[in-house]
Amino acid sequence: MSKSPLADTLSEKTLLLDHGSGGHASSRLIGNLFFRHFDNPILNAMNDAARLDMCGPISMSTDSYTVDPLFFPGGDIGTLAVHGTVNDVAMMGARPRYLSCGFILEEGLPMETLERIVVSMAAAASEAGVVIVTGDTKVVPRGAVDKVFINTTGLGEIIADPAPAGNCARPGDAVLVSGTMGDHGLTVLSGREGLNFSTDIRSDSAPLNHMVEALVTQVGDIHVLRDPTRGGLATTLNEIAGQSGVVIHMREADVPVRESVRNGCSFLGLDPLYLANEGKLICILPQEKAQAALELMRSMPYGENAVQVGTVRDAADGPGKAGQVVLETPLGGHRLLGMLEGEQLPRIC
């Protein structure tokens, strides 16, 4: 294994409590790691807060990431921390611009592990077109935290007018998804348990903000945007149906699921409709705009498998009541698709 560049500039090979003390050790860590990889004028000003230039309506979101394992096929905790918050900000029809990041680090963490995560975060932020402008680092004693926890907060300018929101689904709307369901959740589970279902199972962790901006500016009239993370597609659609007071009718045969994910879920007794995704979005808009939105998504990275999976209906048109999701089975029957009860898979994001 090649020697970490960070190891050349710090005498310590692992994190010490001193690295969170605010003294010389902290200064060396911040300068030789975070500033080097997150380099930008706002961060480099080294003030107590970042001076930002923004105007108009703003989208803001924060999330904390505690995934286990830290590294998995298709990503790591660093990419998740950037993609997750960027995507949440974007789902308001916004253009994400700035991120903050806070690290809670366990004493004894190898420096090479931390640097690998920071490098991933820098690359993910660059692809998304956002800048990490402020942050914080705390080092806690062994056992007080499991290796690395990261919090990121994002800010972006809302460019959609009106902005999409969970209470804006209307009867007659089409329900689209940008790709296959369940990839991330099963990837993390298989990595944690050492399972090997198939070589093509990998996380879908990805920035969706460029796709969102294209949908908003080129298609328009987007009623709802959501990324179906924890709780998966089923739980997210239930949230939307409840907020909008409508029935969402979904055809099970139309939901894209990779064969390897379907087989893995069958083996473990999991439902891919409830597994987390970290690089997929739900788009609800008028049916007459569905085809244009699908063609646009399929032309972009991370949207090649976009499909329509359902429609929004008035409760009077049945089956189902306002706030419910009704799943049509391949045999033509119907069943209610409820929200996830409890935690199907802990620490997946």
CSV table of C-alpha atoms in Angstrom, one decimal:
chain,number,residue,atom,x,y,z
A,1,MET,CA,0.0,0.0,0.0
A,2,SER,CA,1.3,3.4,-0.9
A,3,LYS,CA,2.1,5.8,1.9
A,4,SER,CA,-0.5,8.4,2.7
A,5,PRO,CA,0.6,12.0,1.8
A,6,LEU,CA,-0.8,13.0,5.2
A,7,ALA,CA,1.5,10.6,6.9
A,8,ASP,CA,4.4,12.6,5.4
A,9,THR,CA,3.2,15.8,7.1
A,10,LEU,CA,2.1,14.4,10.4
A,11,SER,CA,4.2,12.4,12.7
A,12,GLU,CA,1.2,10.5,14.1
A,13,LYS,CA,-0.2,7.5,12.1
A,14,THR,CA,-3.5,7.6,14.1
A,15,LEU,CA,-5.8,10.2,15.5
A,16,LEU,CA,-5.0,11.3,19.0
A,17,LEU,CA,-7.2,13.3,21.4
A,18,ASP,CA,-4.8,16.1,20.9
A,19,HIS,CA,-6.0,16.5,17.3
A,20,GLY,CA,-9.3,17.8,18.6
A,21,SER,CA,-7.8,20.0,21.3
A,22,GLY,CA,-7.8,23.2,19.3
A,23,GLY,CA,-4.0,23.5,19.7
A,24,HIS,CA,-1.0,22.8,17.5
A,25,ALA,CA,-2.1,19.2,16.7
A,26,SER,CA,-5.5,20.4,15.6
A,27,SER,CA,-4.0,23.1,13.5
A,28,ARG,CA,-1.7,20.6,11.7
A,29,LEU,CA,-4.6,18.2,11.1
A,30,ILE,CA,-6.9,20.9,9.7
A,31,GLY,CA,-4.2,22.5,7.6
A,32,ASN,CA,-2.6,19.4,6.2
A,33,LEU,CA,-5.8,17.5,5.6
A,34,PHE,CA,-9.0,19.5,5.4
A,35,PHE,CA,-7.7,22.7,3.9
A,36,ARG,CA,-5.5,20.8,1.4
A,37,HIS,CA,-8.4,18.8,0.0
A,38,PHE,CA,-11.3,21.2,0.5
A,39,ASP,CA,-9.3,24.2,-0.8
A,40,ASN,CA,-11.4,27.2,-1.7
A,41,PRO,CA,-11.2,31.0,-1.0
A,42,ILE,CA,-14.1,31.0,1.4
A,43,LEU,CA,-12.7,28.2,3.6
A,44,ASN,CA,-9.2,29.5,3.3
A,45,ALA,CA,-10.2,32.8,4.8
A,46,MET,CA,-10.1,30.9,8.2
A,47,ASN,CA,-12.8,33.1,9.9
A,48,ASP,CA,-15.1,31.8,12.5
A,49,ALA,CA,-17.9,31.7,10.0
A,50,ALA,CA,-18.2,31.6,6.2
A,51,ARG,CA,-19.2,34.8,4.3
A,52,LEU,CA,-21.7,33.7,1.6
A,53,ASP,CA,-23.3,35.7,-1.2
A,54,MET,CA,-26.8,34.4,-1.7
A,55,CYS,CA,-30.2,36.0,-2.4
A,56,GLY,CA,-33.8,35.0,-2.9
A,57,PRO,CA,-35.5,31.9,-1.5
A,58,ILE,CA,-33.0,29.4,-0.1
A,59,SER,CA,-33.2,25.7,0.5
A,60,MET,CA,-31.4,24.3,3.6
A,61,SER,CA,-31.0,20.8,4.9
A,62,THR,CA,-28.8,19.0,7.4
A,63,ASP,CA,-28.1,15.3,8.0
A,64,SER,CA,-25.7,13.1,9.9
A,65,TYR,CA,-24.1,10.0,8.5
A,66,THR,CA,-23.1,6.9,10.5
A,67,VAL,CA,-22.9,4.2,7.9
A,68,ASP,CA,-21.3,0.8,8.8
A,69,PRO,CA,-19.1,-0.2,7.0
A,70,LEU,CA,-17.3,3.0,6.2
A,71,PHE,CA,-16.4,1.8,2.7
A,72,PHE,CA,-18.6,-0.2,0.4
A,73,PRO,CA,-18.9,-0.8,-3.4
A,74,GLY,CA,-20.0,2.4,-5.0
A,75,GLY,CA,-19.1,4.8,-2.2
A,76,ASP,CA,-18.2,5.5,1.4
A,77,ILE,CA,-19.3,7.6,4.3
A,78,GLY,CA,-17.7,10.7,2.7
A,79,THR,CA,-19.6,10.4,-0.6
A,80,LEU,CA,-22.8,9.7,1.3
A,81,ALA,CA,-22.3,12.8,3.4
A,82,VAL,CA,-22.0,15.0,0.3
A,83,HIS,CA,-24.6,13.3,-1.9
A,84,GLY,CA,-27.2,12.9,0.8
A,85,THR,CA,-27.3,16.6,1.7
A,86,VAL,CA,-26.8,17.9,-1.8
A,87,ASN,CA,-29.8,15.8,-2.9
A,88,ASP,CA,-32.0,16.9,0.0
A,89,VAL,CA,-31.3,20.6,-0.9
A,90,ALA,CA,-32.0,20.0,-4.6
A,91,MET,CA,-35.4,18.3,-4.0
A,92,MET,CA,-36.8,21.8,-3.2
A,93,GLY,CA,-36.1,22.7,-6.9
A,94,ALA,CA,-32.9,24.3,-5.7
A,95,ARG,CA,-29.3,24.7,-7.0
A,96,PRO,CA,-27.1,23.6,-4.1
A,97,ARG,CA,-24.0,25.8,-3.6
A,98,TYR,CA,-22.5,25.5,-0.1
A,99,LEU,CA,-21.8,22.7,2.4
A,100,SER,CA,-20.6,22.6,6.0
A,101,CYS,CA,-19.2,19.5,7.5
A,102,GLY,CA,-18.7,18.4,11.1
A,103,PHE,CA,-16.6,15.3,12.0
A,104,ILE,CA,-16.9,13.3,15.2
A,105,LEU,CA,-13.8,11.0,15.1
A,106,GLU,CA,-12.7,8.2,17.4
A,107,GLU,CA,-9.3,8.3,18.9
A,108,GLY,CA,-7.1,5.8,17.2
A,109,LEU,CA,-8.6,6.1,13.8
A,110,PRO,CA,-5.9,5.6,11.1
A,111,MET,CA,-4.9,8.8,9.4
A,112,GLU,CA,-5.0,7.0,6.1
A,113,THR,CA,-8.7,6.1,6.6
A,114,LEU,CA,-9.6,9.7,7.4
A,115,GLU,CA,-7.7,11.1,4.4
A,116,ARG,CA,-9.4,8.6,2.1
A,117,ILE,CA,-12.8,9.8,3.3
A,118,VAL,CA,-11.9,13.5,3.0
A,119,VAL,CA,-10.6,12.9,-0.6
A,120,SER,CA,-13.9,11.2,-1.4
A,121,MET,CA,-15.8,14.1,0.0
A,122,ALA,CA,-13.8,16.6,-2.1
A,123,ALA,CA,-14.4,14.6,-5.3
A,124,ALA,CA,-18.1,14.3,-4.6
A,125,ALA,CA,-18.4,18.0,-3.9
A,126,SER,CA,-16.6,18.9,-7.1
A,127,GLU,CA,-18.9,16.7,-9.2
A,128,ALA,CA,-21.9,18.3,-7.6
A,129,GLY,CA,-20.5,21.8,-8.0
A,130,VAL,CA,-20.8,22.7,-4.4
A,131,VAL,CA,-18.1,24.2,-2.1
A,132,ILE,CA,-17.4,23.1,1.5
A,133,VAL,CA,-17.0,26.4,3.2
A,134,THR,CA,-16.9,25.6,6.9
A,135,GLY,CA,-16.5,22.7,9.3
A,136,ASP,CA,-15.6,21.3,12.7
A,137,THR,CA,-13.6,18.4,14.0
A,138,LYS,CA,-14.0,16.7,17.4
A,139,VAL,CA,-11.9,13.7,18.5
A,140,VAL,CA,-13.5,11.6,21.3
A,141,PRO,CA,-12.0,8.8,23.4
A,142,ARG,CA,-12.0,5.2,22.1
A,143,GLY,CA,-15.4,3.6,22.3
A,144,ALA,CA,-17.3,6.9,22.5
A,145,VAL,CA,-18.1,6.7,18.8
A,146,ASP,CA,-17.7,4.1,16.1
A,147,LYS,CA,-14.7,5.4,14.0
A,148,VAL,CA,-16.3,8.3,12.1
A,149,PHE,CA,-19.6,10.2,12.2
A,150,ILE,CA,-20.1,13.1,9.8
A,151,ASN,CA,-22.7,15.9,9.7
A,152,THR,CA,-23.2,18.0,6.6
A,153,THR,CA,-25.5,21.0,6.1
A,154,GLY,CA,-26.3,22.4,2.7
A,155,LEU,CA,-27.5,25.6,1.3
A,156,GLY,CA,-28.9,26.3,-2.2
A,157,GLU,CA,-30.9,28.8,-4.2
A,158,ILE,CA,-34.4,27.7,-5.1
A,159,ILE,CA,-34.7,28.1,-8.9
A,160,ALA,CA,-38.2,26.5,-9.3
A,161,ASP,CA,-41.2,28.8,-9.1
A,162,PRO,CA,-43.3,27.5,-7.5
A,163,ALA,CA,-40.9,25.1,-5.6
A,164,PRO,CA,-41.9,21.4,-5.6
A,165,ALA,CA,-43.2,20.2,-2.2
A,166,GLY,CA,-44.7,17.1,-0.7
A,167,ASN,CA,-48.2,18.5,-0.5
A,168,CYS,CA,-48.4,19.4,-4.2
A,169,ALA,CA,-49.2,16.0,-5.8
A,170,ARG,CA,-52.5,16.2,-7.7
A,171,PRO,CA,-54.9,13.6,-9.1
A,172,GLY,CA,-53.9,12.8,-12.7
A,173,ASP,CA,-50.2,13.3,-12.0
A,174,ALA,CA,-47.6,10.8,-13.1
A,175,VAL,CA,-45.2,9.2,-10.6
A,176,LEU,CA,-41.7,8.7,-12.0
A,177,VAL,CA,-38.5,7.2,-10.6
A,178,SER,CA,-35.0,7.9,-12.0
A,179,GLY,CA,-33.8,4.3,-11.7
A,180,THR,CA,-33.6,1.0,-9.9
A,181,MET,CA,-34.7,0.6,-6.3
A,182,GLY,CA,-32.8,-0.9,-3.3
A,183,ASP,CA,-29.3,-0.9,-4.6
A,184,HIS,CA,-27.7,1.1,-1.7
A,185,GLY,CA,-29.5,-0.7,1.1
A,186,LEU,CA,-28.6,-4.2,0.0
A,187,THR,CA,-25.0,-3.1,-0.8
A,188,VAL,CA,-24.4,-1.9,2.7
A,189,LEU,CA,-26.0,-4.9,4.2
A,190,SER,CA,-24.0,-7.3,2.1
A,191,GLY,CA,-20.8,-5.5,2.9
A,192,ARG,CA,-21.5,-5.5,6.6
A,193,GLU,CA,-22.4,-9.2,6.8
A,194,GLY,CA,-19.7,-10.3,4.3
A,195,LEU,CA,-22.4,-11.6,1.9
A,196,ASN,CA,-21.7,-12.0,-1.8
A,197,PHE,CA,-24.9,-12.2,-3.8
A,198,SER,CA,-23.5,-11.0,-7.1
A,199,THR,CA,-20.7,-8.8,-8.5
A,200,ASP,CA,-23.0,-6.1,-9.8
A,201,ILE,CA,-24.5,-5.0,-6.4
A,202,ARG,CA,-23.2,-1.6,-5.6
A,203,SER,CA,-24.5,1.5,-4.0
A,204,ASP,CA,-26.2,4.1,-6.2
A,205,SER,CA,-24.8,7.0,-4.2
A,206,ALA,CA,-24.7,10.0,-6.6
A,207,PRO,CA,-25.5,13.7,-6.9
A,208,LEU,CA,-28.9,14.4,-8.4
A,209,ASN,CA,-28.8,18.2,-8.4
A,210,HIS,CA,-27.9,18.4,-12.1
A,211,MET,CA,-30.8,16.2,-13.0
A,212,VAL,CA,-33.1,18.3,-10.8
A,213,GLU,CA,-32.0,21.5,-12.4
A,214,ALA,CA,-32.6,20.1,-15.9
A,215,LEU,CA,-36.1,19.0,-14.9
A,216,VAL,CA,-37.0,22.3,-13.4
A,217,THR,CA,-35.6,24.5,-16.2
A,218,GLN,CA,-36.4,22.3,-19.3
A,219,VAL,CA,-39.6,20.5,-18.3
A,220,GLY,CA,-41.1,22.6,-15.5
A,221,ASP,CA,-44.3,22.3,-13.6
A,222,ILE,CA,-42.7,19.8,-11.2
A,223,HIS,CA,-45.1,19.2,-8.4
A,224,VAL,CA,-43.1,16.9,-6.1
A,225,LEU,CA,-39.4,15.9,-5.9
A,226,ARG,CA,-38.1,13.5,-3.3
A,227,ASP,CA,-35.1,11.1,-2.9
A,228,PRO,CA,-36.3,7.8,-1.4
A,229,THR,CA,-33.6,7.2,1.1
A,230,ARG,CA,-34.3,5.5,4.5
A,231,GLY,CA,-37.6,3.7,4.3
A,232,GLY,CA,-37.3,3.4,0.5
A,233,LEU,CA,-39.8,4.1,-2.2
A,234,ALA,CA,-42.8,2.7,-0.3
A,235,THR,CA,-42.3,4.9,2.8
A,236,THR,CA,-41.5,8.1,0.7
A,237,LEU,CA,-44.7,7.6,-1.4
A,238,ASN,CA,-46.7,7.2,1.8
A,239,GLU,CA,-45.4,10.5,3.1
A,240,ILE,CA,-46.3,12.3,-0.2
A,241,ALA,CA,-49.8,10.7,-0.3
A,242,GLY,CA,-50.4,11.8,3.3
A,243,GLN,CA,-49.1,15.4,2.7
A,244,SER,CA,-51.2,15.8,-0.4
A,245,GLY,CA,-54.3,13.9,0.7
A,246,VAL,CA,-54.3,11.7,-2.4
A,247,VAL,CA,-54.1,8.0,-3.3
A,248,ILE,CA,-50.9,6.9,-5.1
A,249,HIS,CA,-51.5,3.9,-7.3
A,250,MET,CA,-48.4,2.0,-8.2
A,251,ARG,CA,-47.9,-1.1,-10.5
A,252,GLU,CA,-45.4,-3.5,-8.9
A,253,ALA,CA,-44.4,-4.8,-12.4
A,254,ASP,CA,-43.3,-1.3,-13.4
A,255,VAL,CA,-40.9,-0.7,-10.4
A,256,PRO,CA,-37.3,-1.3,-11.7
A,257,VAL,CA,-35.3,-3.6,-9.4
A,258,ARG,CA,-32.0,-5.2,-10.5
A,259,GLU,CA,-32.2,-9.0,-10.6
A,260,SER,CA,-29.3,-9.3,-8.2
A,261,VAL,CA,-31.0,-7.1,-5.7
A,262,ARG,CA,-34.3,-8.9,-6.1
A,263,ASN,CA,-32.6,-12.2,-5.5
A,264,GLY,CA,-30.7,-10.9,-2.5
A,265,CYS,CA,-33.8,-9.5,-1.0
A,266,SER,CA,-35.6,-12.8,-1.6
A,267,PHE,CA,-32.8,-14.7,0.2
A,268,LEU,CA,-32.9,-12.3,3.2
A,269,GLY,CA,-36.6,-11.8,3.4
A,270,LEU,CA,-36.4,-8.1,2.5
A,271,ASP,CA,-38.6,-6.0,0.3
A,272,PRO,CA,-36.7,-3.8,-2.2
A,273,LEU,CA,-39.5,-1.2,-2.0
A,274,TYR,CA,-38.4,-0.4,1.5
A,275,LEU,CA,-34.6,-0.4,1.0
A,276,ALA,CA,-32.7,2.8,1.0
A,277,ASN,CA,-31.5,4.6,-2.2
A,278,GLU,CA,-28.9,7.3,-2.3
A,279,GLY,CA,-28.9,8.2,-5.9
A,280,LYS,CA,-32.5,8.1,-7.1
A,281,LEU,CA,-35.4,10.5,-7.1
A,282,ILE,CA,-39.1,10.5,-7.3
A,283,CYS,CA,-40.6,13.1,-9.7
A,284,ILE,CA,-44.4,13.8,-9.7
A,285,LEU,CA,-45.7,16.0,-12.4
A,286,PRO,CA,-48.7,16.3,-14.8
A,287,GLN,CA,-49.1,13.2,-17.0
A,288,GLU,CA,-48.8,15.2,-20.2
A,289,LYS,CA,-45.2,16.1,-19.2
A,290,ALA,CA,-44.2,12.6,-18.1
A,291,GLN,CA,-42.7,11.5,-21.4
A,292,ALA,CA,-40.5,14.7,-21.7
A,293,ALA,CA,-39.3,14.2,-18.2
A,294,LEU,CA,-38.5,10.6,-18.8
A,295,GLU,CA,-36.6,11.3,-22.0
A,296,LEU,CA,-34.6,14.0,-20.2
A,297,MET,CA,-33.7,11.8,-17.2
A,298,ARG,CA,-32.7,8.9,-19.5
A,299,SER,CA,-30.3,11.2,-21.3
A,300,MET,CA,-28.4,12.1,-18.2
A,301,PRO,CA,-26.0,10.3,-15.9
A,302,TYR,CA,-27.8,8.5,-13.1
A,303,GLY,CA,-31.1,8.5,-14.9
A,304,GLU,CA,-30.8,6.0,-17.7
A,305,ASN,CA,-33.3,3.6,-16.1
A,306,ALA,CA,-36.0,6.2,-15.4
A,307,VAL,CA,-39.6,4.9,-15.7
A,308,GLN,CA,-43.2,5.8,-14.7
A,309,VAL,CA,-44.2,3.6,-11.8
A,310,GLY,CA,-47.6,4.9,-11.0
A,311,THR,CA,-50.2,7.7,-11.0
A,312,VAL,CA,-51.8,10.0,-8.4
A,313,ARG,CA,-55.6,9.5,-8.0
A,314,ASP,CA,-58.4,11.1,-6.1
A,315,ALA,CA,-59.6,9.0,-3.1
A,316,ALA,CA,-63.1,8.9,-4.7
A,317,ASP,CA,-61.8,7.0,-7.6
A,318,GLY,CA,-60.7,4.0,-5.5
A,319,PRO,CA,-59.2,1.7,-4.5
A,320,GLY,CA,-57.7,3.1,-1.4
A,321,LYS,CA,-58.3,6.1,0.8
A,322,ALA,CA,-56.6,9.5,0.9
A,323,GLY,CA,-53.1,9.2,2.2
A,324,GLN,CA,-52.6,5.6,1.1
A,325,VAL,CA,-50.4,3.9,-1.5
A,326,VAL,CA,-52.1,1.1,-3.4
A,327,LEU,CA,-49.9,-1.5,-5.1
A,328,GLU,CA,-51.3,-3.4,-8.1
A,329,THR,CA,-49.7,-6.9,-8.2
A,330,PRO,CA,-48.6,-8.7,-11.4
A,331,LEU,CA,-51.8,-10.8,-11.1
A,332,GLY,CA,-54.0,-7.7,-11.1
A,333,GLY,CA,-54.8,-7.7,-7.4
A,334,HIS,CA,-54.4,-4.7,-5.1
A,335,ARG,CA,-52.8,-4.4,-1.7
A,336,LEU,CA,-52.0,-1.4,0.6
A,337,LEU,CA,-48.3,-0.5,0.7
A,338,GLY,CA,-47.8,0.8,4.2
A,339,MET,CA,-45.0,2.8,5.7
A,340,LEU,CA,-41.9,1.1,7.1
A,341,GLU,CA,-42.5,0.0,10.6
A,342,GLY,CA,-39.3,0.2,12.7
A,343,GLU,CA,-35.8,0.0,11.3
A,344,GLN,CA,-35.3,-2.6,8.6
A,345,LEU,CA,-31.6,-1.9,8.3
A,346,PRO,CA,-29.8,0.3,10.9
A,347,ARG,CA,-26.8,2.5,10.0
A,348,ILE,CA,-27.1,2.4,6.2
A,349,CYS,CA,-26.5,6.1,5.7
